[in-house]
PDB file of C-alpha atoms and ligand atoms in Angstrom:
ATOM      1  CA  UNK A 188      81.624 -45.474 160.730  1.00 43.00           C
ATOM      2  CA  UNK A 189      82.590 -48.959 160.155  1.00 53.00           C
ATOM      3  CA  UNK A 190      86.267 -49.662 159.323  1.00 86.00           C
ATOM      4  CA  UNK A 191      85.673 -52.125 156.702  1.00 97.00           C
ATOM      5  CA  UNK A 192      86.860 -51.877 153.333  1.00 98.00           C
ATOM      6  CA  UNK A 193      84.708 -51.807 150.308  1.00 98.00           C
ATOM      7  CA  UNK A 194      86.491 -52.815 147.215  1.00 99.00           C
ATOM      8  CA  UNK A 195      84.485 -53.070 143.915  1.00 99.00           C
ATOM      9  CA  UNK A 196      85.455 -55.487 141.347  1.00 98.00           C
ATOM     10  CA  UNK A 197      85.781 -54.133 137.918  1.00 98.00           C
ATOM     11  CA  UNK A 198      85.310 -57.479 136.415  1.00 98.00           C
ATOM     12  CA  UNK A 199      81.618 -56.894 137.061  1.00 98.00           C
ATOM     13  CA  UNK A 200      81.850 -53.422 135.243  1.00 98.00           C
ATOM     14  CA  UNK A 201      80.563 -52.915 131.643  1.00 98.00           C
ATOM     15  CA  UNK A 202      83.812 -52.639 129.760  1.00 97.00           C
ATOM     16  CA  UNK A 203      81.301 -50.412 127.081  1.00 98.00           C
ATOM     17  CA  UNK A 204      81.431 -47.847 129.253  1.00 97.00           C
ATOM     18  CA  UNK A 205      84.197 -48.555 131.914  1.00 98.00           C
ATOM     19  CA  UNK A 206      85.580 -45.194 133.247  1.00 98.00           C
ATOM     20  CA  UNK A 207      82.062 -43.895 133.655  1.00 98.00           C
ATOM     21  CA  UNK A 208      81.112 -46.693 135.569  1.00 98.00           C
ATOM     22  CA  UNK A 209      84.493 -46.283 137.697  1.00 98.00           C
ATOM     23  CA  UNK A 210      83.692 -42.926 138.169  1.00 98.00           C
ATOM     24  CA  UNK A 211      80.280 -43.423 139.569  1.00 98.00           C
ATOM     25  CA  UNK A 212      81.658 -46.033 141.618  1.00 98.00           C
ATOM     26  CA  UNK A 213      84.121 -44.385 143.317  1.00 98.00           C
ATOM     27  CA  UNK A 214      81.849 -41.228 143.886  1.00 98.00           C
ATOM     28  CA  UNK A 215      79.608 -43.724 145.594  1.00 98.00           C
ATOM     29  CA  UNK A 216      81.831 -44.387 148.019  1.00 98.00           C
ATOM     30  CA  UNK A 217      84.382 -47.231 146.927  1.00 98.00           C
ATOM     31  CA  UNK A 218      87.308 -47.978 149.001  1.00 98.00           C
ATOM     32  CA  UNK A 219      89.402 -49.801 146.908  1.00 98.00           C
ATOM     33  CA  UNK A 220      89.343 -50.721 143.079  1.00 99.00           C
ATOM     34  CA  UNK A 221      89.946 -54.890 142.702  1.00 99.00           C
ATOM     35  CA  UNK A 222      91.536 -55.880 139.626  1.00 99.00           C
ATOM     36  CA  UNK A 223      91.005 -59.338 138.750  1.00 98.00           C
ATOM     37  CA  UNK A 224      93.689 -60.871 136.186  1.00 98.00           C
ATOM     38  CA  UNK A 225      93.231 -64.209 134.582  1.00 98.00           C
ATOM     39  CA  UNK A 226      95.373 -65.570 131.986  1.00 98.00           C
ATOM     40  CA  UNK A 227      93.086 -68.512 130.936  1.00 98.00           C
ATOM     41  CA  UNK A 228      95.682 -71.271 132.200  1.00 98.00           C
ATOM     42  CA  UNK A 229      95.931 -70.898 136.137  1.00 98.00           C
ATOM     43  CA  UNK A 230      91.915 -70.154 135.681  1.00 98.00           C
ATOM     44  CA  UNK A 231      89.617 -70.934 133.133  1.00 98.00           C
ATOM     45  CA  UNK A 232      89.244 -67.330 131.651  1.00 98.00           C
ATOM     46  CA  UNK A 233      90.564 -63.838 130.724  1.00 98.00           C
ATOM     47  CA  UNK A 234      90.126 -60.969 131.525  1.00 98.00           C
ATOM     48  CA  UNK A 235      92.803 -57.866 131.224  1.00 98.00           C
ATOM     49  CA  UNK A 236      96.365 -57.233 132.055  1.00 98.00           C
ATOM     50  CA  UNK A 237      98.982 -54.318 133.320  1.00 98.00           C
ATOM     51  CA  UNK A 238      97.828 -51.983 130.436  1.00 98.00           C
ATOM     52  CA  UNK A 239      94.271 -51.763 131.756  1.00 98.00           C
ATOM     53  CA  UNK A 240      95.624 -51.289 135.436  1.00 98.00           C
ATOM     54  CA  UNK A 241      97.571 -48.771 133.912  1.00 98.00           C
ATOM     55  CA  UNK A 242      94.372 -47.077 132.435  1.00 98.00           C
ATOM     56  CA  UNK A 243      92.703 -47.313 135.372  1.00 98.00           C
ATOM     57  CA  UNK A 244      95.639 -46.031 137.741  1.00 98.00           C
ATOM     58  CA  UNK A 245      95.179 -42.831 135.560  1.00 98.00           C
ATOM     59  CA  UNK A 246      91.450 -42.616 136.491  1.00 98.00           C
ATOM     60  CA  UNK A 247      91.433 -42.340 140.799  1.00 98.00           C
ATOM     61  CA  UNK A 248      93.967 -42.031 143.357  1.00 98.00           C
ATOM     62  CA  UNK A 249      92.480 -44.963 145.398  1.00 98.00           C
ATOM     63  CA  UNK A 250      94.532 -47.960 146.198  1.00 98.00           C
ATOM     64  CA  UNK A 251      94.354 -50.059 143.365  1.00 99.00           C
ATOM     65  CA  UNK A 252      93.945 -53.812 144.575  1.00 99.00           C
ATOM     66  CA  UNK A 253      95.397 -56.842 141.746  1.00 99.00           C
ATOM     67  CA  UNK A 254      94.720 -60.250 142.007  1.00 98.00           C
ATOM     68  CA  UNK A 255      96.153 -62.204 140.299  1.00 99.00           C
ATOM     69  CA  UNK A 256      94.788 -65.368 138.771  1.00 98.00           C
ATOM     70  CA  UNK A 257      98.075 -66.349 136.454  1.00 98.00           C
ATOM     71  CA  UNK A 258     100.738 -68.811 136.341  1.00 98.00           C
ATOM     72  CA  UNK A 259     104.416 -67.319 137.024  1.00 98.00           C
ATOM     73  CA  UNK A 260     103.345 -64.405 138.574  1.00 98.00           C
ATOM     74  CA  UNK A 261     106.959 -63.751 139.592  1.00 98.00           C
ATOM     75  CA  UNK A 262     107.474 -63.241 135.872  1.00 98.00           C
ATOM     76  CA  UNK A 263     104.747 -60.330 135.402  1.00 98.00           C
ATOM     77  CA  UNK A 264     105.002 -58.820 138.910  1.00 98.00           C
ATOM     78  CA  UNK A 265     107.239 -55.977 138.325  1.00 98.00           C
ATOM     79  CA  UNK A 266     104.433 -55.244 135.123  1.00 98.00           C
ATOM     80  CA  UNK A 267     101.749 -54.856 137.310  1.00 99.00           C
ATOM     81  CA  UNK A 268     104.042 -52.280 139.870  1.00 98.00           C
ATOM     82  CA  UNK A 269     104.819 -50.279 137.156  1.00 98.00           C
ATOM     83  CA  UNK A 270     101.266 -49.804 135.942  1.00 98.00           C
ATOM     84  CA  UNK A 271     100.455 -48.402 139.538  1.00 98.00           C
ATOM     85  CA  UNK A 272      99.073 -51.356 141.894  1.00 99.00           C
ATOM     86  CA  UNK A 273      98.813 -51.099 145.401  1.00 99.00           C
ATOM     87  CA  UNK A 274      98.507 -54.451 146.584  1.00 99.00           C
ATOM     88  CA  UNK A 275      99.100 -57.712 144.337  1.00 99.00           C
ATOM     89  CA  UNK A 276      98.073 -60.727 145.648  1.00 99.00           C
ATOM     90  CA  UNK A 277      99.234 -63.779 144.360  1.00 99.00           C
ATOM     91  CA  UNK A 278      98.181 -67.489 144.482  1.00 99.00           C
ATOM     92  CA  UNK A 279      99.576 -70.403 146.743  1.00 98.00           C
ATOM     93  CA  UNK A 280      98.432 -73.833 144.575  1.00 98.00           C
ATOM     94  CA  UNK A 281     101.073 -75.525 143.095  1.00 98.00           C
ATOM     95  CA  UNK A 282      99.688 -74.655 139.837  1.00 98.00           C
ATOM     96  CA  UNK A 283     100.395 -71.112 140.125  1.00 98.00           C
ATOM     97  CA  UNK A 284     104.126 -72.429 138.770  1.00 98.00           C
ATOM     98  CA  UNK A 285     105.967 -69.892 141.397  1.00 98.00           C
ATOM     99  CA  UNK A 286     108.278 -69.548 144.243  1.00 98.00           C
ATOM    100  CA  UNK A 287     105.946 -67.913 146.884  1.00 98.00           C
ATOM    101  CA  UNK A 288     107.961 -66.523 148.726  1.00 98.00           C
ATOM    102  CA  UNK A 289     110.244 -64.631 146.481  1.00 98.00           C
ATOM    103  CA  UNK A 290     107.230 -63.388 144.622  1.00 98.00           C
ATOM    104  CA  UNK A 291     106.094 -61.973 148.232  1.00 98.00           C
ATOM    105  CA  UNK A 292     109.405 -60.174 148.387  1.00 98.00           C
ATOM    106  CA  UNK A 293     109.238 -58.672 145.016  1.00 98.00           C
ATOM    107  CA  UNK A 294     106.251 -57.089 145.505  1.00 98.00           C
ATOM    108  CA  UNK A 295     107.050 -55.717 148.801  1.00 98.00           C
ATOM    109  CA  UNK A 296     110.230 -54.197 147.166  1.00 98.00           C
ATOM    110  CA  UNK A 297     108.181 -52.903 144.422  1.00 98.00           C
ATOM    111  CA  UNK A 298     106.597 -50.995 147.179  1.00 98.00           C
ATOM    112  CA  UNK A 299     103.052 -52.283 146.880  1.00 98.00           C
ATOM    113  CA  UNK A 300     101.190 -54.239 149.724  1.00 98.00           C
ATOM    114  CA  UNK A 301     101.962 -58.093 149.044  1.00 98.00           C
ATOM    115  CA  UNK A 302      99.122 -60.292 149.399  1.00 99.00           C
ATOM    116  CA  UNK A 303      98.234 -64.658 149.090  1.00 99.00           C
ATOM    117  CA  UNK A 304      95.339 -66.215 147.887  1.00 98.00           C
ATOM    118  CA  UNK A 305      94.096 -69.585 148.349  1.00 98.00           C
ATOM    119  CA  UNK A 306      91.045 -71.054 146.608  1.00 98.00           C
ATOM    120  CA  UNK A 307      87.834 -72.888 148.295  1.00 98.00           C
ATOM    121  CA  UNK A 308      89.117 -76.680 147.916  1.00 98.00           C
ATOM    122  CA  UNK A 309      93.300 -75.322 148.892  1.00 98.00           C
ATOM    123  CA  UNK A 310      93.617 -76.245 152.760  1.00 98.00           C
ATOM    124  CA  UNK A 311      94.343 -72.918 154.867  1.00 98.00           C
ATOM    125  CA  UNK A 312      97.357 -74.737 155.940  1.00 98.00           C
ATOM    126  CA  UNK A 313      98.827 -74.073 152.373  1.00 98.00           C
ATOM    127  CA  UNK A 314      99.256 -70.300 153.733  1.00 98.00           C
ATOM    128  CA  UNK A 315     100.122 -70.632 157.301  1.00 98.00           C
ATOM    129  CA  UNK A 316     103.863 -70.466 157.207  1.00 98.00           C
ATOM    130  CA  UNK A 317     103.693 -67.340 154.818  1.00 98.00           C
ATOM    131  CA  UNK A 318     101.099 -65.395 157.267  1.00 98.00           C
ATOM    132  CA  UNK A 319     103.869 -63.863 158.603  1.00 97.00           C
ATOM    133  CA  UNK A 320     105.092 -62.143 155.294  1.00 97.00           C
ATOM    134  CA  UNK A 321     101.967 -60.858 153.834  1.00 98.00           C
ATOM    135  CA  UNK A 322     100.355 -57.827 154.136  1.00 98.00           C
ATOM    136  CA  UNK A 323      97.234 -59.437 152.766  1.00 98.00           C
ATOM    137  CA  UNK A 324      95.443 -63.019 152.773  1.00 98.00           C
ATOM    138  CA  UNK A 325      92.687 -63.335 150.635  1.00 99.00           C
ATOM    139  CA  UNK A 326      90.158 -65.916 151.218  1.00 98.00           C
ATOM    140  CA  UNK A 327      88.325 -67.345 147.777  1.00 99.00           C
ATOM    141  CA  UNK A 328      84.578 -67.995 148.812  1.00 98.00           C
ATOM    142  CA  UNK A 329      84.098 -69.164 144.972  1.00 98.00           C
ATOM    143  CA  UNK A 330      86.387 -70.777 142.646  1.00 98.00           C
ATOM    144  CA  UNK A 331      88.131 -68.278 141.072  1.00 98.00           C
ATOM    145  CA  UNK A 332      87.309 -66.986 137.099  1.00 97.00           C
ATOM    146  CA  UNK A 333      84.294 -65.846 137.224  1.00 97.00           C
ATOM    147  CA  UNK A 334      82.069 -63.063 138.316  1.00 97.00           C
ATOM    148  CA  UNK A 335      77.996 -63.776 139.959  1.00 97.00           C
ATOM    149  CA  UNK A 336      78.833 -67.367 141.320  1.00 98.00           C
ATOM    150  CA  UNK A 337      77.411 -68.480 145.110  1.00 98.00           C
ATOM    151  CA  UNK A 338      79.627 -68.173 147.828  1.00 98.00           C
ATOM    152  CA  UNK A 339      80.411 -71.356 149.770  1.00 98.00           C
ATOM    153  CA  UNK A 340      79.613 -70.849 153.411  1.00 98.00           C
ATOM    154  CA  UNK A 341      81.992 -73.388 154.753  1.00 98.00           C
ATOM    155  CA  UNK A 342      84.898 -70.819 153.847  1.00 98.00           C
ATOM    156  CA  UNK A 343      83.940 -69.003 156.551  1.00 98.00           C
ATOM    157  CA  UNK A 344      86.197 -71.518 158.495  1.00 98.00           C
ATOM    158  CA  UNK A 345      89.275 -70.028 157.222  1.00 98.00           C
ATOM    159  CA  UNK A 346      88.004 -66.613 157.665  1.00 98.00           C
ATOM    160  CA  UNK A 347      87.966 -67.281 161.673  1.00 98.00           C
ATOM    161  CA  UNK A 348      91.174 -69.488 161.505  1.00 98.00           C
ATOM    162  CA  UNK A 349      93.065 -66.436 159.986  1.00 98.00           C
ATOM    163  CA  UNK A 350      91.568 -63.869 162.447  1.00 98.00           C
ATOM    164  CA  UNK A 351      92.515 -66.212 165.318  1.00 98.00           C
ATOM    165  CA  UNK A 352      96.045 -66.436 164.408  1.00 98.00           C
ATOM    166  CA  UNK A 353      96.104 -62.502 163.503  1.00 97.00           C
ATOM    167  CA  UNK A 354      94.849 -61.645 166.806  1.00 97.00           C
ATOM    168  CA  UNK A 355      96.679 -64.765 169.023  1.00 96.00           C
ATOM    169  CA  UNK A 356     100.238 -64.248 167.060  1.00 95.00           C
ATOM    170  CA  UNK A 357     100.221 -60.242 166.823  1.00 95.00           C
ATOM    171  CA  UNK A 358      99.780 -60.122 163.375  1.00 96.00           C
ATOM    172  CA  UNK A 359      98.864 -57.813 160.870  1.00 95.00           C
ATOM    173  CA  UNK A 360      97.651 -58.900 158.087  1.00 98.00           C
ATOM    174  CA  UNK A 361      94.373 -57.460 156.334  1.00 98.00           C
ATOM    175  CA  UNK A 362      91.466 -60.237 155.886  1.00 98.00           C
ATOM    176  CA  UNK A 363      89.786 -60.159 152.853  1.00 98.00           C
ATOM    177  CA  UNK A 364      87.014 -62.101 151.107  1.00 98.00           C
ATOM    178  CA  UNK A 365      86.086 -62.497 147.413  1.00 98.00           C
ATOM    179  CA  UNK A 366      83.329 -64.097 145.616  1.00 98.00           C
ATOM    180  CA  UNK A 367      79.555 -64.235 145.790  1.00 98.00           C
ATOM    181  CA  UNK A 368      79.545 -61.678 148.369  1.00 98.00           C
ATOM    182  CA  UNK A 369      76.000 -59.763 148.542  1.00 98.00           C
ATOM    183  CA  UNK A 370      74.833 -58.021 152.240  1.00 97.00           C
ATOM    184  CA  UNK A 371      74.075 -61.408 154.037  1.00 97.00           C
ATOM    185  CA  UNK A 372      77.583 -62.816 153.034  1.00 98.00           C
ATOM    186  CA  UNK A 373      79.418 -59.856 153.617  1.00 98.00           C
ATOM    187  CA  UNK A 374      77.804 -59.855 157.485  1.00 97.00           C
ATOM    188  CA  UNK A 375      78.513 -63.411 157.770  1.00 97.00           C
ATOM    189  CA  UNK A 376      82.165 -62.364 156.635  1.00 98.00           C
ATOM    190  CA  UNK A 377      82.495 -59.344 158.930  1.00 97.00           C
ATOM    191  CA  UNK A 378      81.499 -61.656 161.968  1.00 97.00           C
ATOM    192  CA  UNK A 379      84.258 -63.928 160.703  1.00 98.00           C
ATOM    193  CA  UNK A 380      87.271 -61.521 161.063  1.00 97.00           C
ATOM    194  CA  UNK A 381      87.000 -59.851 157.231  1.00 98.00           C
ATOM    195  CA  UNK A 382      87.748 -56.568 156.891  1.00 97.00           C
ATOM    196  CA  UNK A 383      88.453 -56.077 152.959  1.00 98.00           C
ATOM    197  CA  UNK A 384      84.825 -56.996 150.994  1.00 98.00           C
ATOM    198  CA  UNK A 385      85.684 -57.507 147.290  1.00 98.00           C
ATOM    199  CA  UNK A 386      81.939 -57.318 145.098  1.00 98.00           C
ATOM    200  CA  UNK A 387      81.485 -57.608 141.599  1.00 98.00           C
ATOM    201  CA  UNK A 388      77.927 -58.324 141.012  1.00 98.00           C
ATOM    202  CA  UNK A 389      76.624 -57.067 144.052  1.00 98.00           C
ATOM    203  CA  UNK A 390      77.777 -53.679 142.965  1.00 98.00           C
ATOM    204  CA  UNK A 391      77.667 -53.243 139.152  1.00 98.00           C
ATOM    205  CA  UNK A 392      74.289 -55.027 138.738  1.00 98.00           C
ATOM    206  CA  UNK A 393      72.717 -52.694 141.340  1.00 98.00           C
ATOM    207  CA  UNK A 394      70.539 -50.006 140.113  1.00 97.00           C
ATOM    208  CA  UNK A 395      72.566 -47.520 143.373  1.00 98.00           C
ATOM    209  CA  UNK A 396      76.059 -48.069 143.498  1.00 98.00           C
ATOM    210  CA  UNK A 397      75.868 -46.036 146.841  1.00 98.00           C
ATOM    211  CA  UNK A 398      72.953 -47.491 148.201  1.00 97.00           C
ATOM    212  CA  UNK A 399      74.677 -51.153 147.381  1.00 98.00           C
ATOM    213  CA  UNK A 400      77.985 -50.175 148.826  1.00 98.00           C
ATOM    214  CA  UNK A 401      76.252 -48.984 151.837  1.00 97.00           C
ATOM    215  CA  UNK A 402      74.010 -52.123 152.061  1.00 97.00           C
ATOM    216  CA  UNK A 403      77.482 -54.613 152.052  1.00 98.00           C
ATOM    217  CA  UNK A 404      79.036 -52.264 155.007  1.00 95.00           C
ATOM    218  CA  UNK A 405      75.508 -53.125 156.672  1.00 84.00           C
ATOM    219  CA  UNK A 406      74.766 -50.015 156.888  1.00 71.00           C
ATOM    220  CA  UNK A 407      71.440 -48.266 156.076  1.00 53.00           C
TER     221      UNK A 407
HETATM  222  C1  DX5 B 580      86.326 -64.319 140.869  1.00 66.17           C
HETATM  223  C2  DX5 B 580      86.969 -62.958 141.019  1.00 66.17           C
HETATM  224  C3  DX5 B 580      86.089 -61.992 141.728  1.00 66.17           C
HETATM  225  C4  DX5 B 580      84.823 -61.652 141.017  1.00 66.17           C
HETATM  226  C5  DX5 B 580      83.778 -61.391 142.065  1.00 66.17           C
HETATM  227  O1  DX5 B 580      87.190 -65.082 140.119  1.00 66.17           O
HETATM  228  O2  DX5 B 580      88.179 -63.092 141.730  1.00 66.17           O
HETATM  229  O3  DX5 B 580      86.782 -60.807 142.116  1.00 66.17           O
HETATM  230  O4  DX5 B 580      84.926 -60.534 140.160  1.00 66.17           O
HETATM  231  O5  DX5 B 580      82.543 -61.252 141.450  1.00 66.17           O
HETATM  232  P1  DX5 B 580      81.156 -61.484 142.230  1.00 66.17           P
HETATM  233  O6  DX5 B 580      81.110 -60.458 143.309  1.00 66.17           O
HETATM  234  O7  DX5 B 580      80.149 -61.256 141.168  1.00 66.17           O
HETATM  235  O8  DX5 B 580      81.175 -62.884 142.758  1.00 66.17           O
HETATM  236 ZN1   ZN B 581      89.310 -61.290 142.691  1.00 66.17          ZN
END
């Protein structure tokens, strides 16, 4: 069995028909749920907020994964703990309009995994001197906002930077990798140090959900 963690994004669900397709994801073997949350300033569209994670928390007992994609996400934190997240991850650009590192701590005290984000054109040096207060760092292989874009290769540079440091410094931190991810990118990612394998399209557009979650573990 590999370790790696499969975590579906529900942006790529059909909304028509949402907790059915949850369900049939998660009986297909889903690891995680990822909960993308965009407020159509920090990115360019927007998708759902604490009720829906809410809603969802009431639907599966796996860990619920939220990323999110706002500006002052030390304002909304404590929202998205109450509605039952497991991890939030947060961003590190400027733009983001926080203070990173109390945000970190407030979701740790909420009791939920805290995790940082950076996004493809934000150096990794941006995150190094909060690696050693996340539980999480999540490494954008597409601009973030949208589902079925191409992942960008050259990310993959991070990807090993982070597993060097994880490995050389002791630390813990989970590696995870979102955007654009289909079998050959999720390989390229596991080789790289990932271990968390967010997919949207990949997953939702597939006539197999099992078959698909199977095929991004590379497994048969
Ligand atoms: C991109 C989001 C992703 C997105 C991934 O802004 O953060 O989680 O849903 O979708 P795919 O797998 O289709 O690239
Ligand atoms: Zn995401």
């Amino acid at each position: 069995m590999s370790s790696v963690v499969i975590a579906p994004s529900v942006l790529g669900a059909n909304f028509a028909h949402l907790a059915a397709d949850l369900k049939q994801v998660i009986e297909a073997g889903a690891d995680w749920l990822h909960l993308d949350i965009m407020d159509g300033q920090f990115v360019d569209n927007i998708s759902f907020g604490p009720g829906m994670v809410q809603t969802i928390r009431r639907l599966t007992k796996l860990p619920l994964d939220v990323h999110l994609m706002i500006e002052r996400a030390d304002h909304y934190v404590p929202r998205f703990i109450e509605a039952g997240a497991n991890s939030i991850t947060v961003h590190v650009e400027p733009e983001a309009k926080h203070e990173i590192g109390k945000t970190l701590r407030a979701i740790r005290e909420g009791g939920c995994k805290a995790g940082l984000t950076l996004n493809p054109e934000t150096p990794f040096a941006f995150v190094e001197p909060h690696l050693p207060n996340i539980d999480l760092l999540l490494i954008m292989t597409v601009h973030p906002g949208f589902g079925g874009q191409s992942f960008e290769p050259e990310m993959m540079e991070k990807v090993r930077r982070a597993q060097d440091l994880r490995s050389s410094l002791g630390m813990r931190y989970a590696l995870e990798v979102d955007g654009g991810i289909t079998p050959e990118t999720a390989r390229l990612s596991i080789e790289s140090g990932a271990d968390v394998i967010v997919a949207g399209t990949a997953i939702f557009k597939s006539a197999d959900y099992a078959a698909a979650i199977r095929a991004l573990r590379n497994q048969r």
